[in-house]
mmCIF file of C-alpha atoms in Angstrom:
data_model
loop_
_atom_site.group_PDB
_atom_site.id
_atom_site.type_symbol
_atom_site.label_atom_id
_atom_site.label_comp_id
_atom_site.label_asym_id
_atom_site.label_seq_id
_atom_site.Cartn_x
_atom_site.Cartn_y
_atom_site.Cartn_z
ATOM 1 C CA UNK A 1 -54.570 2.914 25.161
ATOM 2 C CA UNK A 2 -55.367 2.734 28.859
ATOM 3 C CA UNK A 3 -58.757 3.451 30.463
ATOM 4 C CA UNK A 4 -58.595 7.178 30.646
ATOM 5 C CA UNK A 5 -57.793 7.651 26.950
ATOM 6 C CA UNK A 6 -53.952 8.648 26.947
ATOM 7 C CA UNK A 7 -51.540 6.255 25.332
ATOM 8 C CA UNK A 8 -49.740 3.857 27.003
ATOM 9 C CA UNK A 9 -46.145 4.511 28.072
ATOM 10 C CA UNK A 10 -43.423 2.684 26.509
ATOM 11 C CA UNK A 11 -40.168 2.141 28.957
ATOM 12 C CA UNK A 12 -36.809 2.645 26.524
ATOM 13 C CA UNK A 13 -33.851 0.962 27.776
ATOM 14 C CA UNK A 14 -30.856 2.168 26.644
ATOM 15 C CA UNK A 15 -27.890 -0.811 28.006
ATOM 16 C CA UNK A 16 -28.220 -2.842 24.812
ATOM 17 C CA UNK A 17 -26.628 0.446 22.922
ATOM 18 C CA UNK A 18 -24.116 0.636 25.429
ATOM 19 C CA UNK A 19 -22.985 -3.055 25.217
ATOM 20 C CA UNK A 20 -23.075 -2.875 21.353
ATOM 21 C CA UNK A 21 -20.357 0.080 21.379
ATOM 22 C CA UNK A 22 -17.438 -0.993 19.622
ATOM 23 C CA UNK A 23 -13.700 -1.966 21.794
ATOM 24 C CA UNK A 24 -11.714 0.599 23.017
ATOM 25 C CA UNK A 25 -8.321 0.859 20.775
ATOM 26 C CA UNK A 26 -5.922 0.310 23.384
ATOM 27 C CA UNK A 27 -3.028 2.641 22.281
ATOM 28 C CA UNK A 28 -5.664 5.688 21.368
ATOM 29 C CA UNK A 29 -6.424 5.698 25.654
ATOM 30 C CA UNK A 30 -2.889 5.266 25.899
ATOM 31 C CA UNK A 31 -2.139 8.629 24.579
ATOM 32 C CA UNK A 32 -5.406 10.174 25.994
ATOM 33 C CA UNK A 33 -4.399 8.938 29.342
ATOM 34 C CA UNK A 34 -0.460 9.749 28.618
ATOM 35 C CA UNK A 35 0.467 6.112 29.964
ATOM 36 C CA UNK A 36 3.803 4.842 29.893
ATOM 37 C CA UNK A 37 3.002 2.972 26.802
ATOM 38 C CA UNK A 38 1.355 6.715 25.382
ATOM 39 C CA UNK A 39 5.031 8.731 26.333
ATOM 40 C CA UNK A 40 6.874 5.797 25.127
ATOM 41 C CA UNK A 41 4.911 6.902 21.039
ATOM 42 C CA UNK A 42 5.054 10.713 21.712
ATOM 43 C CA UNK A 43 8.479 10.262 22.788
ATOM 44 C CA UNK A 44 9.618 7.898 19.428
ATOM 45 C CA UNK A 45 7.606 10.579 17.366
ATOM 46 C CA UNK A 46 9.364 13.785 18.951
ATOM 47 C CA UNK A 47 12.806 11.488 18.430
ATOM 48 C CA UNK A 48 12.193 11.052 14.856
ATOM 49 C CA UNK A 49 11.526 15.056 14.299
ATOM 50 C CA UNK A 50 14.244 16.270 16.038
ATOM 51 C CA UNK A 51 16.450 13.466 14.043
ATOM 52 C CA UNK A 52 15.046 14.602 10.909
ATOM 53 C CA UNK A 53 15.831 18.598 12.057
ATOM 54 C CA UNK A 54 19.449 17.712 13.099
ATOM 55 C CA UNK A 55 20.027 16.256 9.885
ATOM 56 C CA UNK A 56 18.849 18.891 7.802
ATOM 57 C CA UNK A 57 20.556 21.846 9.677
ATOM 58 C CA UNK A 58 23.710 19.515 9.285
ATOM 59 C CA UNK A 59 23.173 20.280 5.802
ATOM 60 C CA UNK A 60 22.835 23.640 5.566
ATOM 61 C CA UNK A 61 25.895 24.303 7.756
ATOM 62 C CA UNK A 62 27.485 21.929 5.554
ATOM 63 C CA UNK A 63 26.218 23.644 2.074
ATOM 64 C CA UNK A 64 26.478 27.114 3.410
ATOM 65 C CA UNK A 65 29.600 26.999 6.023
ATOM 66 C CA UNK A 66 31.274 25.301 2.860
ATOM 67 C CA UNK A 67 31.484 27.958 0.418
ATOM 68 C CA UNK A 68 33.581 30.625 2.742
ATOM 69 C CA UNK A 69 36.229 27.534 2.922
ATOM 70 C CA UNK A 70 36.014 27.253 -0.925
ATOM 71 C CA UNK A 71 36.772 30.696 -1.126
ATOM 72 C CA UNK A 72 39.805 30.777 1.089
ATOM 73 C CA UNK A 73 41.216 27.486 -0.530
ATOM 74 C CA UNK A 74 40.882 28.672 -3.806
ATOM 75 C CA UNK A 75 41.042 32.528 -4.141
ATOM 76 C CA UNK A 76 40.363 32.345 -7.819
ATOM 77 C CA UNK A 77 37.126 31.229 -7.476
ATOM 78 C CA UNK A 78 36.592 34.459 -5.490
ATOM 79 C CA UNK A 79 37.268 36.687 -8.365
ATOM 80 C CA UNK A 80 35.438 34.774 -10.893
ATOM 81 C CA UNK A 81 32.446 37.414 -12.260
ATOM 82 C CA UNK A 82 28.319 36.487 -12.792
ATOM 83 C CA UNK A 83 26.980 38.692 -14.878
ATOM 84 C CA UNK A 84 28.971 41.826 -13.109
ATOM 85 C CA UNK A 85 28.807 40.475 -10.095
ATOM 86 C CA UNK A 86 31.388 38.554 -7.965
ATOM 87 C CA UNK A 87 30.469 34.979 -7.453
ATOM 88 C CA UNK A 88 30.771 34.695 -3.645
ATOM 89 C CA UNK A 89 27.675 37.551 -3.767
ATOM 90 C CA UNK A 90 26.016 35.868 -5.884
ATOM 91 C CA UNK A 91 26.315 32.293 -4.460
ATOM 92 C CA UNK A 92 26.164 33.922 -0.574
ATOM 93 C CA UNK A 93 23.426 36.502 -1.813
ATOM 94 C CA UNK A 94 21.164 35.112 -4.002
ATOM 95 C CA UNK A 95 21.771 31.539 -4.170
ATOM 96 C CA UNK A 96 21.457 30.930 -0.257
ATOM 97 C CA UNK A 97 17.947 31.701 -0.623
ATOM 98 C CA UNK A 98 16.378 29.015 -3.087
ATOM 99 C CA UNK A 99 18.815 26.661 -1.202
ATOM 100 C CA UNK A 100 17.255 27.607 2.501
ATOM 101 C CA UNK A 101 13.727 27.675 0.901
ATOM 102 C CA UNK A 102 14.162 24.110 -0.625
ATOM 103 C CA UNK A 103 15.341 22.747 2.916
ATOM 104 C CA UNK A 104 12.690 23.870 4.699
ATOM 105 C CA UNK A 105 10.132 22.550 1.920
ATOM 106 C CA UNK A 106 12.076 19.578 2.646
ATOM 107 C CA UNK A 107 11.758 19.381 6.168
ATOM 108 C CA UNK A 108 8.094 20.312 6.227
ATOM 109 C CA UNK A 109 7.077 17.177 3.512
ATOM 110 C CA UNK A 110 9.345 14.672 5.748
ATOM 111 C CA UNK A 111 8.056 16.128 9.015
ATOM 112 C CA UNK A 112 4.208 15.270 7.549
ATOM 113 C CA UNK A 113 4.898 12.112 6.875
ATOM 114 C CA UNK A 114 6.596 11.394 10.273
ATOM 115 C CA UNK A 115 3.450 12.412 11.523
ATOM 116 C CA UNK A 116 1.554 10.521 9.143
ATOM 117 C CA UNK A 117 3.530 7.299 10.236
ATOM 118 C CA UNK A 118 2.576 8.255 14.189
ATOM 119 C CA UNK A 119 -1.428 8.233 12.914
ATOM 120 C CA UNK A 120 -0.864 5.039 10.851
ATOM 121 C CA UNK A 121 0.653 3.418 13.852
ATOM 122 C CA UNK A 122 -2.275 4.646 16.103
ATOM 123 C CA UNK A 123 -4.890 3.505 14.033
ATOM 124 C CA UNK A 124 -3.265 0.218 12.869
ATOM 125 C CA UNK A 125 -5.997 -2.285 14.672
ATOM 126 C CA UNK A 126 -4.290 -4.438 17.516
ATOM 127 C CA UNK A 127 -3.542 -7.406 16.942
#
């Protein structure tokens, strides 16, 4: 205590925190700053979904754009019944739908872990 009663002030310095603060992860301000190095990832990750989109339109075209030419290469297969019901309306009408709905699932578990693979990348400590 000092002479007129009151406590004595105690000076805090705060540059000991600020040198303790851990290294900077070089490729995390890389994206932050969107260096070269930062577009370069973005770019490789945007690459890899639109791959991976190409891919699975390619096969839907292929699965659905396939069964028309089916039909016209082998009429009989046109006339064949399901339960009443011709099989290009079934295949075209019902079928398509489970098919479409299993692609996108598809897409939407590989797209995650493309994304998953960016992150890993990003955090993987430099070395």
């Amino acid at each position: 205590m000092s002479g007129d009663g009151s406590p004595e002030r105690t000076r805090v310095v705060l540059g000991e925190i600020a040198a303790r603060r851990r290294p900077t992860d070089r490729t995390r301000v890389d994206l932050a700053e969107q260096t070269p190095v930062g577009e370069a990832l973005v770019k490789g990750l945007v690459r890899a979904q639109l791959a991976l989109a190409l891919r699975l339109a390619l096969v839907v075209v292929t699965g659905l754009g396939a069964l028309p030419l089916l039909f016209v290469a082998a009429p009989g297969v046109a006339t064949v019944k399901v339960l009443g019901v011709n099989l290009p309306w079934v295949l075209l009408g019902v079928l398509s739908f489970p098919f479409l709905v299993g692609v996108g699932w598809a897409y939407v578990r590989w797209a995650e872990r493309n994304e998953q693979d960016f992150i890993a990348l990003i955090r993987k400590p430099e070395q």
